[in-house]
């Protein structure tokens, strides 16, 4: 289930002071909250004075509206709707002086304020609006300056971590220290990459990266929360999240500003690591390509270099080739193909080699590994959007590095012939190709077409609706070595019906029941028809 974590991002944090904090300034010491207590956490960014009846055209979100009630003295009936109109425009609260122009607020107005969580405040008559404006605005500016200074300090500290060569572990540790919370860096799939903070709190955070309770409100109405999450974005791609947890619900909006700075720095770390990984991936792919084409040098040199990559090529191994099927978006699919095969190989054989080439991924794994399960896991992890499929071929076991070029050729042949036989997404083993392996060696497809036409005659095409049915009968006869009873049972025909069909086939193809060479040709022609792309 998706988390209810507040997905803050740069520019979404509302800076200011809450209505509850405004009531704490000295000039409002005698002010009284009339209604709307649940809205004390609303943020005040600016103040405005209501001097005209059509004030709605001039108000802005996050304003504290001050009034003596003068504009409302002749239209008390409009008070009932005023709260809803101000709330709809995003105002924070309404503060009014009673007794001079408006004696009291109607009960309907207070009820509506309570329902909407819109604070109504009665101001003391002996306090001037200029004093309120000066003190509250000063408080807002001081608060904003403090938040910016703290965020700038945090930014400098985080950038210094990166400049010193630190990674996500150091970034999360610095944020946890700055905010006194537990912090985790999570990738796009929800896997925790790094975490810092008290061990018990980190455990809760890691278990709850997909959950969060609703934000809690402190006694002063300041909005706080136990969990907060910001995305890590770089190059237009979503690389994961920075998630923070405070068991005391002590994460404020200003803290999220620092989390956003941390997400920016984390994006730099991720981008740097991706660049390093890209270079390492190229070296791995170049080396494995040299090994599979027999250009990597001696067995000892191959084994030593492979060990530096964490691969074991000194044992008996099997080569797998996952080749993208035609008609897919290769540019985007190749990266996804590499990712899902890397994960599958690491799961089944941590010392297995895996690398991506132009439109295929090659894996060299322990000969005892369950390659069928590995291929299935990779296929299940391969996403469907945009649409793309791949065919997989498996070689015979290879005793060592010196025979890997031959095993690679076998796996590549199995992938391509398997696609011809079964279509996109096929999984084939070299030993299961049989005669199809030989047929695939014939590069002259025109010659294969001619052989099919000459051997099968009118049955080579589907011009007649009966042709496919007769080919199926012929296939069953050849597979049962002309056992009429067994063929009739397989095809659910009456014995006499099958005898009639055999006679018709012999009139079309010749006396194949008495000619073993013709039966061989017919078998090969039917095999060629099964191969796609011929």
Coordinates of C-alpha atoms in Angstrom, one line a residue:
X1 CA 0.0 0.0 0.0
X2 CA 1.3 3.5 -0.9
X3 CA 2.5 5.6 2.0
X4 CA 0.5 8.5 3.2
X5 CA 3.9 10.3 3.7
X6 CA 3.7 14.0 2.8
X7 CA 5.5 14.1 -0.6
X8 CA 7.2 17.4 -0.1
X9 CA 9.3 18.8 -2.9
X10 CA 11.2 22.1 -3.4
X11 CA 8.8 25.0 -3.3
X12 CA 6.1 23.3 -1.4
X13 CA 7.0 24.2 2.1
X14 CA 5.0 27.0 3.6
X15 CA 7.1 29.3 5.8
X16 CA 5.6 31.5 8.4
X17 CA 4.2 31.2 11.9
X18 CA 1.1 29.4 13.0
X19 CA -2.0 31.1 14.3
X20 CA -1.3 29.5 17.7
X21 CA 2.1 31.2 17.7
X22 CA 0.6 34.5 16.7
X23 CA -1.6 34.4 19.7
X24 CA 1.5 34.1 21.9
X25 CA 3.0 37.5 21.0
X26 CA 2.8 40.2 23.7
X27 CA 0.4 42.5 21.9
X28 CA -2.2 39.7 21.7
X29 CA -1.8 38.5 25.3
X30 CA -5.4 39.5 26.1
X31 CA -6.8 38.2 22.8
X32 CA -9.5 35.4 23.0
X33 CA -10.1 32.5 20.7
X34 CA -13.9 32.5 19.9
X35 CA -14.0 29.5 17.6
X36 CA -12.0 27.3 15.2
X37 CA -9.5 25.9 17.7
X38 CA -8.7 23.0 15.4
X39 CA -7.2 25.5 12.9
X40 CA -4.5 26.9 15.2
X41 CA -1.9 25.2 13.1
X42 CA -2.7 27.3 10.0
X43 CA 0.3 29.2 8.8
X44 CA 0.3 33.0 8.8
X45 CA 2.6 34.6 6.2
X46 CA 1.1 38.0 5.9
X47 CA -1.5 40.3 7.6
X48 CA -4.2 42.4 6.1
X49 CA -6.8 45.0 7.4
X50 CA -10.4 44.8 6.4
X51 CA -11.5 48.4 5.7
X52 CA -14.0 47.9 2.9
X53 CA -17.0 45.6 2.5
X54 CA -15.7 43.9 -0.7
X55 CA -12.6 42.7 1.1
X56 CA -12.8 39.3 -0.6
X57 CA -11.3 40.7 -3.8
X58 CA -8.2 41.8 -2.0
X59 CA -7.3 38.9 0.3
X60 CA -4.5 36.4 -0.3
X61 CA -3.9 32.9 1.1
X62 CA -2.2 32.5 4.5
X63 CA -3.3 36.0 5.6
X64 CA -4.4 37.0 9.1
X65 CA -7.3 39.4 8.5
X66 CA -7.7 42.2 11.1
X67 CA -10.9 44.2 11.3
X68 CA -12.9 46.5 13.7
X69 CA -16.1 45.3 12.1
X70 CA -16.8 48.8 10.6
X71 CA -17.4 47.5 7.0
X72 CA -19.9 45.0 8.4
X73 CA -21.9 47.3 10.7
X74 CA -24.8 47.8 8.3
X75 CA -24.8 44.2 6.8
X76 CA -24.7 41.9 9.8
X77 CA -26.5 39.3 7.7
X78 CA -23.3 38.8 5.7
X79 CA -21.4 37.6 8.7
X80 CA -22.8 34.1 8.4
X81 CA -21.2 33.6 5.0
X82 CA -18.0 35.5 5.7
X83 CA -16.1 32.6 7.3
X84 CA -16.8 30.2 4.5
X85 CA -15.7 32.8 1.9
X86 CA -12.5 33.5 3.7
X87 CA -11.7 29.8 4.3
X88 CA -12.3 29.1 0.6
X89 CA -9.7 31.7 -0.3
X90 CA -7.1 30.1 2.0
X91 CA -7.0 32.7 4.7
X92 CA -5.5 31.7 8.1
X93 CA -7.8 33.4 10.6
X94 CA -10.0 36.4 11.2
X95 CA -9.3 38.7 14.2
X96 CA -12.0 41.3 15.1
X97 CA -12.6 44.0 17.7
X98 CA -16.1 43.7 19.2
X99 CA -18.2 46.3 20.9
X100 CA -17.7 49.3 18.8
X101 CA -19.3 48.5 15.4
X102 CA -20.3 44.9 15.9
X103 CA -21.5 43.9 19.4
X104 CA -21.2 40.1 18.9
X105 CA -20.7 37.5 16.3
X106 CA -23.7 35.3 15.4
X107 CA -23.8 31.7 16.6
X108 CA -23.9 30.5 13.1
X109 CA -20.6 32.1 12.3
X110 CA -18.9 30.4 15.3
X111 CA -20.4 27.1 14.4
X112 CA -19.2 27.4 10.8
X113 CA -15.7 28.3 12.1
X114 CA -15.5 25.3 14.3
X115 CA -16.7 23.1 11.5
X116 CA -14.1 24.4 9.0
X117 CA -11.3 24.8 11.6
X118 CA -11.1 28.5 10.8
X119 CA -9.9 30.5 13.9
X120 CA -12.0 33.4 15.0
X121 CA -10.1 35.7 17.4
X122 CA -11.5 38.6 19.5
X123 CA -8.9 41.4 19.8
X124 CA -8.5 43.6 22.8
X125 CA -9.8 47.1 22.2
X126 CA -6.8 48.8 23.6
X127 CA -4.3 47.3 21.0
X128 CA -3.6 49.2 17.8
X129 CA -3.4 47.4 14.5
X130 CA 0.0 48.9 13.8
X131 CA 1.4 47.2 16.9
X132 CA 0.0 43.9 15.9
X133 CA 1.3 44.3 12.3
X134 CA 4.7 45.3 13.4
X135 CA 5.2 42.6 16.0
X136 CA 3.7 39.7 14.0
X137 CA 5.5 40.6 10.7
X138 CA 8.8 41.0 12.7
X139 CA 8.2 37.5 14.1
X140 CA 7.5 36.1 10.6
X141 CA 10.6 37.7 9.1
X142 CA 12.8 36.6 12.0
X143 CA 11.4 33.1 11.7
X144 CA 12.0 33.0 8.0
X145 CA 15.6 34.3 8.4
X146 CA 16.3 31.6 11.0
X147 CA 14.9 28.9 8.7
X148 CA 16.9 30.1 5.8
X149 CA 20.1 30.4 7.8
X150 CA 19.5 26.8 9.2
X151 CA 18.9 25.5 5.7
X152 CA 21.9 27.2 4.3
X153 CA 24.1 25.8 7.1
X154 CA 22.7 22.3 6.5
X155 CA 23.3 22.7 2.7
X156 CA 27.0 23.7 3.3
X157 CA 27.4 20.7 5.6
X158 CA 25.9 18.3 3.1
X159 CA 27.8 19.6 0.1
X160 CA 31.0 19.3 2.1
X161 CA 30.1 15.6 2.7
X162 CA 29.9 15.1 -1.1
X163 CA 33.1 17.1 -1.8
X164 CA 34.9 14.9 0.7
X165 CA 33.8 11.8 -1.3
X166 CA 31.0 10.7 1.0
X167 CA 28.1 8.6 -0.2
X168 CA 24.5 8.0 0.9
X169 CA 25.6 6.6 4.3
X170 CA 27.4 9.9 5.1
X171 CA 24.5 12.0 3.8
X172 CA 21.9 10.2 5.9
X173 CA 24.2 10.4 9.0
X174 CA 24.6 14.2 8.6
X175 CA 20.9 14.8 8.2
X176 CA 20.1 12.6 11.2
X177 CA 22.6 14.7 13.2
X178 CA 21.2 18.0 12.0
X179 CA 17.5 17.2 12.6
X180 CA 17.9 14.7 15.5
X181 CA 15.8 12.2 13.7
X182 CA 16.2 8.8 11.9
X183 CA 16.8 9.1 8.2
X184 CA 16.9 6.6 5.4
X185 CA 17.7 6.8 1.6
X186 CA 15.3 4.5 -0.3
X187 CA 15.6 3.6 -4.0
X188 CA 12.7 3.5 -6.5
X189 CA 11.7 0.0 -5.6
X190 CA 11.5 0.7 -1.8
X191 CA 14.9 -0.9 -0.9
X192 CA 16.7 0.9 1.9
X193 CA 20.1 2.0 0.6
X194 CA 21.4 3.8 3.7
X195 CA 20.1 4.7 7.1
X196 CA 21.2 6.6 10.2
X197 CA 19.9 7.4 13.6
X198 CA 19.2 5.4 16.9
X199 CA 19.1 1.7 16.1
X200 CA 15.6 1.2 17.4
X201 CA 14.2 4.2 15.5
X202 CA 16.0 3.1 12.3
X203 CA 14.4 -0.3 12.6
X204 CA 10.9 1.3 12.8
X205 CA 11.8 3.6 9.8
X206 CA 13.0 0.7 7.6
X207 CA 9.9 -1.3 8.4
X208 CA 7.6 1.7 7.7
X209 CA 9.1 3.2 4.5
X210 CA 5.7 2.5 2.9
X211 CA 3.5 3.7 5.8
X212 CA 3.0 6.8 7.9
X213 CA 0.5 7.9 10.4
X214 CA -1.2 11.3 10.1
X215 CA 0.8 14.4 11.2
X216 CA 0.4 15.2 14.8
X217 CA -0.2 18.7 16.2
X218 CA 1.7 20.1 19.1
X219 CA 0.1 22.1 21.9
X220 CA 1.0 25.3 20.3
X221 CA -0.7 24.3 17.0
X222 CA 2.5 24.0 15.1
X223 CA 2.2 21.3 12.5
X224 CA 4.4 18.4 13.2
X225 CA 4.7 14.8 11.9
X226 CA 6.3 11.5 12.7
X227 CA 7.3 10.7 9.0
X228 CA 8.3 12.9 6.1
X229 CA 9.4 12.0 2.6
X230 CA 11.0 13.9 -0.3
X231 CA 11.8 12.6 -3.7
X232 CA 15.3 12.2 -5.1
X233 CA 15.2 13.6 -8.6
X234 CA 18.1 13.9 -11.1
X235 CA 18.1 14.3 -14.8
X236 CA 14.3 14.0 -14.9
X237 CA 14.4 10.6 -13.3
X238 CA 13.0 9.5 -10.0
X239 CA 15.8 7.7 -8.1
X240 CA 14.0 7.2 -4.8
X241 CA 13.3 9.1 -1.6
X242 CA 14.8 10.5 1.5
X243 CA 12.6 9.5 4.5
X244 CA 12.8 10.8 8.0
X245 CA 11.2 9.5 11.2
X246 CA 10.7 11.1 14.6
X247 CA 9.0 9.0 17.3
X248 CA 7.9 12.2 19.1
X249 CA 6.3 13.6 15.9
X250 CA 8.9 16.4 15.9
X251 CA 9.4 16.9 12.2
X252 CA 8.4 20.5 11.3
X253 CA 7.9 22.1 7.9
X254 CA 11.3 23.8 8.3
X255 CA 12.9 20.4 8.7
X256 CA 11.4 19.3 5.4
X257 CA 13.3 22.1 3.8
X258 CA 16.5 20.5 5.0
X259 CA 15.3 17.1 3.8
X260 CA 14.9 18.7 0.3
X261 CA 18.5 19.9 0.4
X262 CA 19.5 16.4 1.4
X263 CA 17.5 15.0 -1.5
X264 CA 19.4 17.4 -3.9
X265 CA 22.7 16.3 -2.5
X266 CA 21.6 12.6 -2.6
X267 CA 20.8 13.1 -6.3
X268 CA 24.4 14.3 -6.8
X269 CA 25.6 11.2 -5.1
X270 CA 23.4 8.9 -7.1
X271 CA 24.4 10.6 -10.4
X272 CA 28.1 10.3 -9.5
X273 CA 27.6 6.6 -8.6
X274 CA 25.7 6.0 -11.9
X275 CA 28.6 7.5 -13.8
X276 CA 31.0 5.2 -12.0
X277 CA 28.8 2.2 -12.5
X278 CA 28.5 3.0 -16.2
X279 CA 32.3 3.0 -16.6
X280 CA 32.7 -0.2 -14.6
X281 CA 29.8 -1.8 -16.6
X282 CA 31.6 -0.9 -19.8
X283 CA 34.9 -2.5 -18.6
X284 CA 33.0 -5.6 -17.5
X285 CA 31.2 -5.9 -20.8
X286 CA 34.4 -5.4 -22.8
X287 CA 36.2 -8.0 -20.8
X288 CA 33.4 -10.5 -21.0
X289 CA 33.0 -9.9 -24.8
X290 CA 36.8 -10.6 -25.2
X291 CA 36.4 -13.8 -23.2
X292 CA 33.4 -15.0 -25.2
X293 CA 35.2 -14.3 -28.5
X294 CA 38.5 -15.9 -27.4
X295 CA 40.5 -12.7 -27.3
X296 CA 41.1 -12.3 -23.6
X297 CA 44.4 -14.2 -23.4
X298 CA 45.4 -17.2 -21.4
X299 CA 43.1 -19.1 -19.0
X300 CA 45.1 -17.9 -16.1
X301 CA 44.8 -14.3 -17.1
X302 CA 41.1 -14.6 -17.8
X303 CA 40.5 -16.3 -14.4
X304 CA 42.5 -13.6 -12.5
X305 CA 40.8 -10.7 -14.2
X306 CA 37.4 -12.3 -13.7
X307 CA 38.1 -12.7 -10.0
X308 CA 38.7 -8.9 -9.8
X309 CA 35.2 -8.4 -11.0
X310 CA 33.9 -10.9 -8.4
X311 CA 33.3 -13.6 -11.1
X312 CA 34.4 -17.2 -10.9
X313 CA 35.2 -18.5 -14.4
X314 CA 37.5 -21.4 -13.2
X315 CA 34.6 -23.7 -12.5
X316 CA 32.2 -25.6 -14.9
X317 CA 29.7 -23.0 -16.1
X318 CA 26.7 -22.5 -18.4
X319 CA 26.3 -19.5 -20.7
X320 CA 22.9 -17.8 -21.1
X321 CA 22.0 -15.3 -23.8
X322 CA 19.0 -13.0 -23.4
X323 CA 18.4 -11.3 -26.7
X324 CA 15.8 -8.6 -27.2
X325 CA 13.1 -9.6 -29.7
X326 CA 12.6 -7.4 -32.8
X327 CA 10.0 -4.7 -32.9
X328 CA 10.7 -3.5 -29.3
X329 CA 12.1 -0.2 -28.1
X330 CA 15.7 -1.3 -27.7
X331 CA 17.0 1.9 -26.2
X332 CA 14.8 1.7 -23.1
X333 CA 14.4 -2.0 -23.0
X334 CA 18.2 -2.8 -23.0
X335 CA 18.7 -1.0 -19.6
X336 CA 15.7 -2.9 -18.1
X337 CA 16.9 -6.2 -19.5
X338 CA 20.3 -5.7 -17.9
X339 CA 18.8 -4.7 -14.6
X340 CA 16.5 -7.7 -14.3
X341 CA 19.1 -10.2 -15.4
X342 CA 21.7 -8.7 -13.0
X343 CA 19.2 -9.2 -10.2
X344 CA 18.4 -12.7 -11.2
X345 CA 22.1 -13.8 -11.5
X346 CA 23.0 -12.2 -8.2
X347 CA 20.1 -14.1 -6.5
X348 CA 21.0 -17.5 -8.0
X349 CA 24.8 -17.3 -8.3
X350 CA 26.6 -14.3 -6.7
X351 CA 29.8 -15.2 -8.4
X352 CA 28.2 -15.4 -11.8
X353 CA 29.2 -13.0 -14.6
X354 CA 26.7 -10.8 -16.3
X355 CA 27.2 -8.0 -18.8
X356 CA 25.1 -6.2 -21.4
X357 CA 26.0 -5.9 -25.1
X358 CA 24.3 -3.9 -27.8
X359 CA 20.9 -5.7 -27.8
X360 CA 21.5 -8.7 -25.5
X361 CA 22.6 -9.7 -22.0
X362 CA 25.0 -12.5 -21.5
X363 CA 25.3 -14.4 -18.2
X364 CA 27.9 -17.0 -17.2
X365 CA 26.8 -19.0 -14.2
X366 CA 27.6 -22.1 -12.3
X367 CA 26.7 -25.2 -14.3
X368 CA 24.7 -26.6 -11.3
X369 CA 22.5 -23.4 -11.1
X370 CA 18.9 -23.7 -12.0
X371 CA 19.1 -21.7 -15.2
X372 CA 15.4 -22.3 -16.1
X373 CA 14.4 -20.7 -12.8
X374 CA 16.9 -17.9 -13.3
X375 CA 15.4 -17.1 -16.8
X376 CA 11.9 -17.2 -15.3
X377 CA 12.8 -14.8 -12.5
X378 CA 14.4 -12.4 -15.0
X379 CA 11.3 -12.6 -17.3
X380 CA 9.0 -11.9 -14.3
X381 CA 11.0 -8.9 -13.3
X382 CA 11.1 -7.5 -16.9
X383 CA 8.4 -4.7 -17.0
X384 CA 5.8 -4.6 -19.7
X385 CA 5.9 -0.9 -20.5
X386 CA 7.0 0.1 -23.0
X387 CA 6.2 -3.3 -24.6
X388 CA 9.2 -5.5 -25.2
X389 CA 10.1 -9.2 -24.9
X390 CA 13.3 -11.2 -25.0
X391 CA 14.3 -14.7 -26.0
X392 CA 16.7 -16.8 -23.9
X393 CA 19.2 -19.4 -25.0
X394 CA 21.2 -21.8 -22.8
X395 CA 24.4 -23.5 -23.8
X396 CA 25.8 -26.9 -22.9
X397 CA 27.9 -27.0 -19.7
X398 CA 31.4 -25.6 -20.3
X399 CA 34.3 -27.1 -18.3
X400 CA 36.2 -23.8 -18.1
X401 CA 37.1 -20.5 -19.6
X402 CA 38.8 -22.0 -22.7
X403 CA 35.6 -23.3 -24.0
X404 CA 33.4 -20.3 -23.3
X405 CA 33.5 -19.0 -26.9
X406 CA 31.9 -22.3 -28.1
X407 CA 29.3 -22.1 -25.2
X408 CA 28.4 -18.5 -26.1
X409 CA 27.8 -19.5 -29.7
X410 CA 25.6 -22.4 -28.6
X411 CA 23.5 -20.1 -26.3
X412 CA 23.2 -17.4 -29.0
X413 CA 22.1 -20.1 -31.5
X414 CA 19.6 -21.5 -29.0
X415 CA 18.0 -18.0 -28.4
X416 CA 17.6 -17.3 -32.1
X417 CA 16.4 -20.7 -33.2
X418 CA 14.0 -20.8 -30.1
X419 CA 12.5 -17.5 -31.3
X420 CA 12.0 -19.0 -34.8
X421 CA 10.3 -22.1 -33.4
X422 CA 8.2 -20.5 -30.6
X423 CA 8.0 -16.8 -31.3
X424 CA 9.1 -13.9 -29.1
X425 CA 9.8 -14.7 -25.4
X426 CA 11.1 -18.2 -26.2
X427 CA 13.4 -20.1 -23.8
X428 CA 15.5 -22.8 -25.5
X429 CA 18.4 -25.1 -24.6
X430 CA 21.0 -25.9 -27.2
X431 CA 20.6 -29.6 -26.7
X432 CA 16.9 -29.4 -27.4
X433 CA 17.2 -27.8 -30.8
X434 CA 17.9 -31.1 -32.6
X435 CA 17.5 -30.9 -36.4
X436 CA 16.5 -27.3 -36.1
X437 CA 20.1 -26.5 -35.2
X438 CA 21.2 -27.8 -38.6
X439 CA 18.4 -26.1 -40.5
X440 CA 19.3 -22.8 -38.9
X441 CA 22.8 -23.1 -40.5
X442 CA 21.3 -22.8 -44.0
X443 CA 21.7 -19.1 -44.8
X444 CA 20.0 -19.4 -48.2
X445 CA 16.3 -19.1 -47.2
X446 CA 15.2 -19.2 -50.8
X447 CA 16.7 -22.7 -51.1
X448 CA 14.7 -23.8 -48.0
X449 CA 11.5 -22.4 -49.5
X450 CA 12.2 -24.2 -52.7
X451 CA 12.8 -27.5 -50.8
X452 CA 9.5 -27.1 -48.9
X453 CA 7.6 -26.5 -52.2
X454 CA 9.2 -29.4 -54.0
X455 CA 8.6 -31.8 -51.1
X456 CA 5.2 -30.8 -49.9
X457 CA 3.7 -29.6 -53.2
X458 CA 0.2 -28.1 -52.7
X459 CA 0.5 -28.7 -48.9
X460 CA 3.3 -26.1 -48.7
X461 CA 0.7 -23.3 -48.6
X462 CA -2.6 -22.7 -46.9
X463 CA -4.4 -21.8 -50.2
X464 CA -6.8 -24.6 -49.5
X465 CA -8.4 -24.7 -46.0
X466 CA -7.8 -28.5 -45.9
X467 CA -4.1 -28.2 -46.3
X468 CA -3.3 -27.4 -42.7
X469 CA -5.5 -30.4 -41.6
X470 CA -3.7 -32.8 -44.0
X471 CA -0.3 -31.5 -42.8
X472 CA -1.3 -32.2 -39.2
X473 CA -2.3 -35.8 -40.2
X474 CA 1.0 -36.2 -42.0
X475 CA 3.0 -34.9 -39.0
X476 CA 1.2 -37.4 -36.7
X477 CA 1.9 -40.3 -39.0
X478 CA 5.5 -39.5 -39.3
X479 CA 5.9 -39.1 -35.5
X480 CA 4.3 -42.5 -34.9
X481 CA 6.4 -44.2 -37.5
X482 CA 3.3 -44.8 -39.7
X483 CA 1.4 -46.5 -36.8
X484 CA -2.1 -46.1 -38.1
X485 CA -3.9 -47.2 -34.9
X486 CA -1.8 -44.8 -32.7
X487 CA -2.2 -41.9 -35.2
X488 CA -6.0 -42.5 -35.3
X489 CA -6.1 -42.4 -31.5
X490 CA -4.1 -39.2 -31.3
X491 CA -6.2 -37.4 -33.9
X492 CA -9.5 -38.9 -32.7
X493 CA -10.2 -40.3 -36.2
X494 CA -11.9 -43.5 -37.1
X495 CA -9.5 -46.1 -38.5
X496 CA -11.2 -46.0 -42.0
X497 CA -11.1 -42.2 -42.0
X498 CA -7.4 -42.2 -41.5
X499 CA -6.9 -44.9 -44.2
X500 CA -8.7 -42.6 -46.6
X501 CA -6.5 -39.6 -45.6
X502 CA -3.4 -41.6 -46.1
X503 CA -4.5 -42.5 -49.6
X504 CA -5.1 -38.8 -50.4
X505 CA -1.7 -37.8 -49.0
X506 CA 0.0 -40.4 -51.1
X507 CA -1.7 -39.1 -54.2
X508 CA -0.5 -35.6 -53.4
X509 CA 3.0 -36.4 -52.1
X510 CA 3.9 -39.9 -53.5
X511 CA 4.2 -43.3 -51.8
X512 CA 5.8 -42.1 -48.6
X513 CA 4.6 -45.2 -46.7
X514 CA 7.0 -47.3 -48.7
X515 CA 9.8 -44.8 -49.2
X516 CA 11.9 -44.0 -46.1
X517 CA 13.9 -41.3 -48.0
X518 CA 10.7 -39.5 -48.9
X519 CA 9.5 -39.7 -45.3
X520 CA 12.8 -38.1 -44.2
X521 CA 12.3 -35.2 -46.7
X522 CA 8.7 -34.8 -45.6
X523 CA 9.8 -34.6 -41.9
X524 CA 12.5 -32.0 -42.7
X525 CA 10.0 -29.9 -44.8
X526 CA 7.5 -29.9 -41.9
X527 CA 10.3 -28.8 -39.6
X528 CA 11.2 -25.9 -41.9
X529 CA 7.6 -24.8 -41.9
X530 CA 7.7 -24.7 -38.1
X531 CA 10.6 -22.3 -38.2
X532 CA 9.6 -18.6 -38.2
X533 CA 11.3 -16.0 -40.3
X534 CA 12.4 -18.6 -42.9

